[in-house]
Short mmCIF file of C-alpha atoms in Angstrom, two decimals:
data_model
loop_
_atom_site.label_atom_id
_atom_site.label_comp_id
_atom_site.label_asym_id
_atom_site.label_seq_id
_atom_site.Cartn_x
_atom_site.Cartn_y
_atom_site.Cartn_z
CA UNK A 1 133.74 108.65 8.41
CA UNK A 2 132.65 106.40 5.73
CA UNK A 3 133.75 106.88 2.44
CA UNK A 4 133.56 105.60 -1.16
CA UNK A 5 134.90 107.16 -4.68
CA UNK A 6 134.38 105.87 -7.41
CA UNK A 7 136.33 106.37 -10.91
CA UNK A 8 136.69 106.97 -13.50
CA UNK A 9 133.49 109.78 -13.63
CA UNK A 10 132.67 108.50 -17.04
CA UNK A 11 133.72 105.99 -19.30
CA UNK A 12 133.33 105.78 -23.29
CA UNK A 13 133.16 102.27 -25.00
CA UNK A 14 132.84 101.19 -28.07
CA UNK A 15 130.43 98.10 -28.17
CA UNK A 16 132.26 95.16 -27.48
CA UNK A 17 135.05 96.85 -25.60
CA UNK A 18 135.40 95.22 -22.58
CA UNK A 19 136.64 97.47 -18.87
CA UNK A 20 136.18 97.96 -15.70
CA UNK A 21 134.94 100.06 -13.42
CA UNK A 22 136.68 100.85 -9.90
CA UNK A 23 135.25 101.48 -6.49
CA UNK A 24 137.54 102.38 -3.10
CA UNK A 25 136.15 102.21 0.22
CA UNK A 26 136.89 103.04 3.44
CA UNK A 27 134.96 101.57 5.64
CA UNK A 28 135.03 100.24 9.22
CA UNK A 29 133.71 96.59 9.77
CA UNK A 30 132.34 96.38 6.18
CA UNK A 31 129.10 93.97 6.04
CA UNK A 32 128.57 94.60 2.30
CA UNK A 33 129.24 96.28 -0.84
CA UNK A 34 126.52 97.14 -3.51
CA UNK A 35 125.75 97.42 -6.81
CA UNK A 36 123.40 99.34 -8.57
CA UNK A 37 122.31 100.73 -11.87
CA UNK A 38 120.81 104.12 -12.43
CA UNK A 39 119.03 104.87 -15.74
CA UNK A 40 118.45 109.11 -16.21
CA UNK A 41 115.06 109.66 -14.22
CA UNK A 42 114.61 106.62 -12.65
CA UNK A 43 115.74 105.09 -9.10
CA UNK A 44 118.86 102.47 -8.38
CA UNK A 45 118.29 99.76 -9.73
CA UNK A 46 120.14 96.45 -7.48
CA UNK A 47 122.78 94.63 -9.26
CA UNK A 48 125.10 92.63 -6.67
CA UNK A 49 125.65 92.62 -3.27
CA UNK A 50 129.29 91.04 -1.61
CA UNK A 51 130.12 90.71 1.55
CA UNK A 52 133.61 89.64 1.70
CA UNK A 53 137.21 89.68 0.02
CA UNK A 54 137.51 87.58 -2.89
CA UNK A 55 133.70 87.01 -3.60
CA UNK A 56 132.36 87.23 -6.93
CA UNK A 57 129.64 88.08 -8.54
CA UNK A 58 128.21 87.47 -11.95
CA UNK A 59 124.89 88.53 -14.43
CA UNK A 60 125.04 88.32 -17.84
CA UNK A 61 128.22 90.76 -19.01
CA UNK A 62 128.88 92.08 -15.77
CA UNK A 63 131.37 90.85 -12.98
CA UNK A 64 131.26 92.36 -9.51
CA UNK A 65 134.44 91.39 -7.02
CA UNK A 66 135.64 92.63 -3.75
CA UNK A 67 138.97 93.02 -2.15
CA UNK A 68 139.94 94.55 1.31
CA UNK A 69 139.81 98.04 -0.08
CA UNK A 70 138.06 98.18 -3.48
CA UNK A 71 135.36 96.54 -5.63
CA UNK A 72 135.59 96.09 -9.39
CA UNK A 73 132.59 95.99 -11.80
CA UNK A 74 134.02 94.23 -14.92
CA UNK A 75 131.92 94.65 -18.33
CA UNK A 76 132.47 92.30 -20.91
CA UNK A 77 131.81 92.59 -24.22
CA UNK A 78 129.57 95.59 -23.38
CA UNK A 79 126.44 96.66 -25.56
CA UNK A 80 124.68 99.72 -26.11
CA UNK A 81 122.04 98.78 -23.34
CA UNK A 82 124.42 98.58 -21.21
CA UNK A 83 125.26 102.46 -20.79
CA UNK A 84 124.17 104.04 -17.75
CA UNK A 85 125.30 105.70 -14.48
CA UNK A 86 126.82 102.60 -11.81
CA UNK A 87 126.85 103.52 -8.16
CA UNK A 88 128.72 101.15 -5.70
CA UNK A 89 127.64 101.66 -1.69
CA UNK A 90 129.07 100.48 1.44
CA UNK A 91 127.39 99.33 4.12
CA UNK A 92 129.09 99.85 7.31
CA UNK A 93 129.04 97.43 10.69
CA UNK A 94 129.14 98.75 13.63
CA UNK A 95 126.39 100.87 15.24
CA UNK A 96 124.78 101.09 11.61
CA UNK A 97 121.39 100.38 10.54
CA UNK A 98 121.61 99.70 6.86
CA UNK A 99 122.54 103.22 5.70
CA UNK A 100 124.51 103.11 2.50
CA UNK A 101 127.52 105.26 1.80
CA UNK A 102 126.97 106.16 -2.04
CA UNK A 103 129.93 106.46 -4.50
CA UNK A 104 129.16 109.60 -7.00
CA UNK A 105 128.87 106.75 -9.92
CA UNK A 106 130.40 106.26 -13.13
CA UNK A 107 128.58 107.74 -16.28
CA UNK A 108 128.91 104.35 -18.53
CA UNK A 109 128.10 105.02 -22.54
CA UNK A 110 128.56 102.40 -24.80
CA UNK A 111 129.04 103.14 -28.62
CA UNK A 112 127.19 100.65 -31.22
CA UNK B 1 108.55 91.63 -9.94
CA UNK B 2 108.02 93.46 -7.48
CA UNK B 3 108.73 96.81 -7.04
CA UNK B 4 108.54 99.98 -4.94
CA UNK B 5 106.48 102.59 -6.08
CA UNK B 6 106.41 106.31 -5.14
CA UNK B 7 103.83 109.36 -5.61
CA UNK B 8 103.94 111.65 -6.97
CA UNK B 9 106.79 111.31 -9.05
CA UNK B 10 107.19 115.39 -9.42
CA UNK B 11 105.70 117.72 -6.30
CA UNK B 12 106.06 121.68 -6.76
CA UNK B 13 105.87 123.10 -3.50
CA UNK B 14 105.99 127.02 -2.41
CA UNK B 15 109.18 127.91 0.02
CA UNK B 16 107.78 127.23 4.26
CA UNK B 17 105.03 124.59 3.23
CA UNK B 18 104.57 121.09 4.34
CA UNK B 19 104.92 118.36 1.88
CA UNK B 20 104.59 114.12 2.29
CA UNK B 21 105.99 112.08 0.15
CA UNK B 22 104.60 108.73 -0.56
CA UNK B 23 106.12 105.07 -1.13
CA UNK B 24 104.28 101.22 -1.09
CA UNK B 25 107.43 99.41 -0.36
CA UNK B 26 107.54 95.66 -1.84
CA UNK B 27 105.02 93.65 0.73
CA UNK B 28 106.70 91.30 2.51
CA UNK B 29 109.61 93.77 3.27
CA UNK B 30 110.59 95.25 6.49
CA UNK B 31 112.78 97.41 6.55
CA UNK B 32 112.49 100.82 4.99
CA UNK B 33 114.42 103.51 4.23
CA UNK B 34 114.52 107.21 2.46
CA UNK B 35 117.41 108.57 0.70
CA UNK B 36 117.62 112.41 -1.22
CA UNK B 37 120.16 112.79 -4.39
CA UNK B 38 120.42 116.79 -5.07
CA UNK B 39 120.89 117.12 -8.80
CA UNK B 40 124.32 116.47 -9.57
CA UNK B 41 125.55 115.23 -5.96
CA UNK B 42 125.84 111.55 -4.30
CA UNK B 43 123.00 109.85 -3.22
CA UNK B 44 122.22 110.82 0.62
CA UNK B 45 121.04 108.78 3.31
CA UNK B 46 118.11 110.19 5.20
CA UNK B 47 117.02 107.33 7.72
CA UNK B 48 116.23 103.47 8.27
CA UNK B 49 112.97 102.68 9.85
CA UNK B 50 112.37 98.79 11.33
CA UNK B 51 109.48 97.83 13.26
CA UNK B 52 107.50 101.08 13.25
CA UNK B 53 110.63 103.70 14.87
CA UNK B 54 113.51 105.27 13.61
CA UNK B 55 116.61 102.77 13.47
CA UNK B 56 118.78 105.40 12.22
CA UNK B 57 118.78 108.75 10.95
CA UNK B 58 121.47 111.12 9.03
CA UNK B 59 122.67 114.61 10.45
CA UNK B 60 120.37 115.82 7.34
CA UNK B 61 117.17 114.47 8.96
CA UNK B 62 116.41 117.15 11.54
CA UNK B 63 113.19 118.10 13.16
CA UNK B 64 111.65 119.07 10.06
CA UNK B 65 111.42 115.67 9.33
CA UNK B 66 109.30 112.81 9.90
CA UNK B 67 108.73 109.11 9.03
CA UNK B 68 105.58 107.59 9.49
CA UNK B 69 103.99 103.95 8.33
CA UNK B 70 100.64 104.68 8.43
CA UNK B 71 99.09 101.38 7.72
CA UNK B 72 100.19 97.97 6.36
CA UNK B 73 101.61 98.93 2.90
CA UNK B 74 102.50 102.66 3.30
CA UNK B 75 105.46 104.64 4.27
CA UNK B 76 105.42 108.15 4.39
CA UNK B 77 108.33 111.21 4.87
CA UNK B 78 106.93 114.72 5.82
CA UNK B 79 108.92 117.54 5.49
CA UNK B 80 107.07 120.18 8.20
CA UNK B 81 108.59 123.74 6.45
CA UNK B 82 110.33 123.24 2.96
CA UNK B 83 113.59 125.82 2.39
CA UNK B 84 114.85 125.88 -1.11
CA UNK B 85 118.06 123.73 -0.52
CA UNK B 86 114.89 120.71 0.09
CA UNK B 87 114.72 120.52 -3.51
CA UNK B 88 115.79 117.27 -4.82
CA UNK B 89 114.71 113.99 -5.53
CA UNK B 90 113.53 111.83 -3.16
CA UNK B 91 114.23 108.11 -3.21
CA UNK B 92 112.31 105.69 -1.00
CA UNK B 93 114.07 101.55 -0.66
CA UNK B 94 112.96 98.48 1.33
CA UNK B 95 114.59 95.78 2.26
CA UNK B 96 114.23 92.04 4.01
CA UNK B 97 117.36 92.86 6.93
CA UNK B 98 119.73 95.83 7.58
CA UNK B 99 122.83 93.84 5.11
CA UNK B 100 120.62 93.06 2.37
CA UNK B 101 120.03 94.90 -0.68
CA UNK B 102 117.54 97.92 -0.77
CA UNK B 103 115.40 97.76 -4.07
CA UNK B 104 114.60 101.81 -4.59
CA UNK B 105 111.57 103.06 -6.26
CA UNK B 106 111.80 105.92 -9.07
CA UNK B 107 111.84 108.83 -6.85
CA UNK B 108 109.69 111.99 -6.30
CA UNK B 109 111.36 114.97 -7.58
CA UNK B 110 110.58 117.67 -5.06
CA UNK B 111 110.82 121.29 -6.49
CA UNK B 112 110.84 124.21 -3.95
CA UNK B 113 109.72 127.69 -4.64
#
């Protein structure tokens, strides 16, 4: 079965402290890994998408890459804006129909 | 830009009633797809929908549920007889193919009684 964790759960920055956050998958025949943002109340919102190891991915002060077993979502010089909760979700090959396997997300919040 | 939109965006419903749950996905989209997120819990994959049937649906998506396009811009989910553990938020997504990325709407929140 298709599975992704995510960690850490949550994540405390002061603005300006750059981190990153981690995603494992485990996956058969991966055909992509996504990115999304999820503000309290509101729906997942798309960041990246990559589809193979060693592609990256970049907007504004975030940096999405991909290895064989685990994406990263770097934050650099993060800003109060920035906090929110970041899913990642696999999308598996196979017999698959674009479901996406959901991470339980990462509970960003960024100091001023 | 566009955007998915779903209504209503909170629906109260009393325990053994029917409820349908309404999304305009983004136009020129076609493939669609529902997802549920219990508060607290992962997002859940309900079912994909291409070319008016059922691509693929989750063990969660049992015969009390049902997908439906309607018309040219809507895409419905009915749930036939609600039971408490339906309460959650609903999230409809479209898509242009099966690998590329779903844009979601806001979600229905779905409250059983």
């Amino acid at each position: 079965e298709d599975q992704v964790t995510q960690s850490p759960e949550a994540l405390r920055l002061q603005e300006g402290e750059s981190s990153s956050l981690n995603c494992s998958y485990t996956v058969s025949g991966l055909r992509g890994l996504f990115w999304y943002r999820q503000d309290p109340g509101k729906g997942p919102e798309f960041l990246f998408t990559l589809y193979s190891a060693g592609e990256e991915k970049e907007k504004e002060r975030l940096k999405a890459t991909l290895t064989k077993k685990e994406s990263f979502l770097h934050i650099t010089a993060p800003k109060p804006e920035d906090s929110a909760t970041y899913l990642c979700a696999s999308n598996a090959g196979g017999t698959s129909y674009g479901k996406l396997t959901f991470g339980q997300g990462t509970i960003l919040t960024v100091h001023p | 830009e566009p955007e998915v939109t779903q209504t209503p965006s909170h629906q109260v419903t009393q325990m053994g009633q029917e409820v349908i749950l309404r999304c305009v996905p983004i136009s020129n989209h076609l493939y669609f797809y529902w997802y549920r997120q219990i508060l607290g819990q992962k997002v859940e994959f309900l079912v994909s929908f291409y070319n008016n049937e059922i691509s693929e649906k989750s063990e969660i998506f049992d015969d009390q549920f049902s997908v439906e396009r309607p018309d040219g811009s809507n895409f419905t989910l009915k749930i036939r007889s609600t039971k408490l553990e339906d309460s959650a938020m609903y999230f409809c997504a479209s898509g242009t193919g099966y690998n590329q990325p779903q844009h979601f709407g806001d979600g229905t929140r779905l409250s059983i009684l």
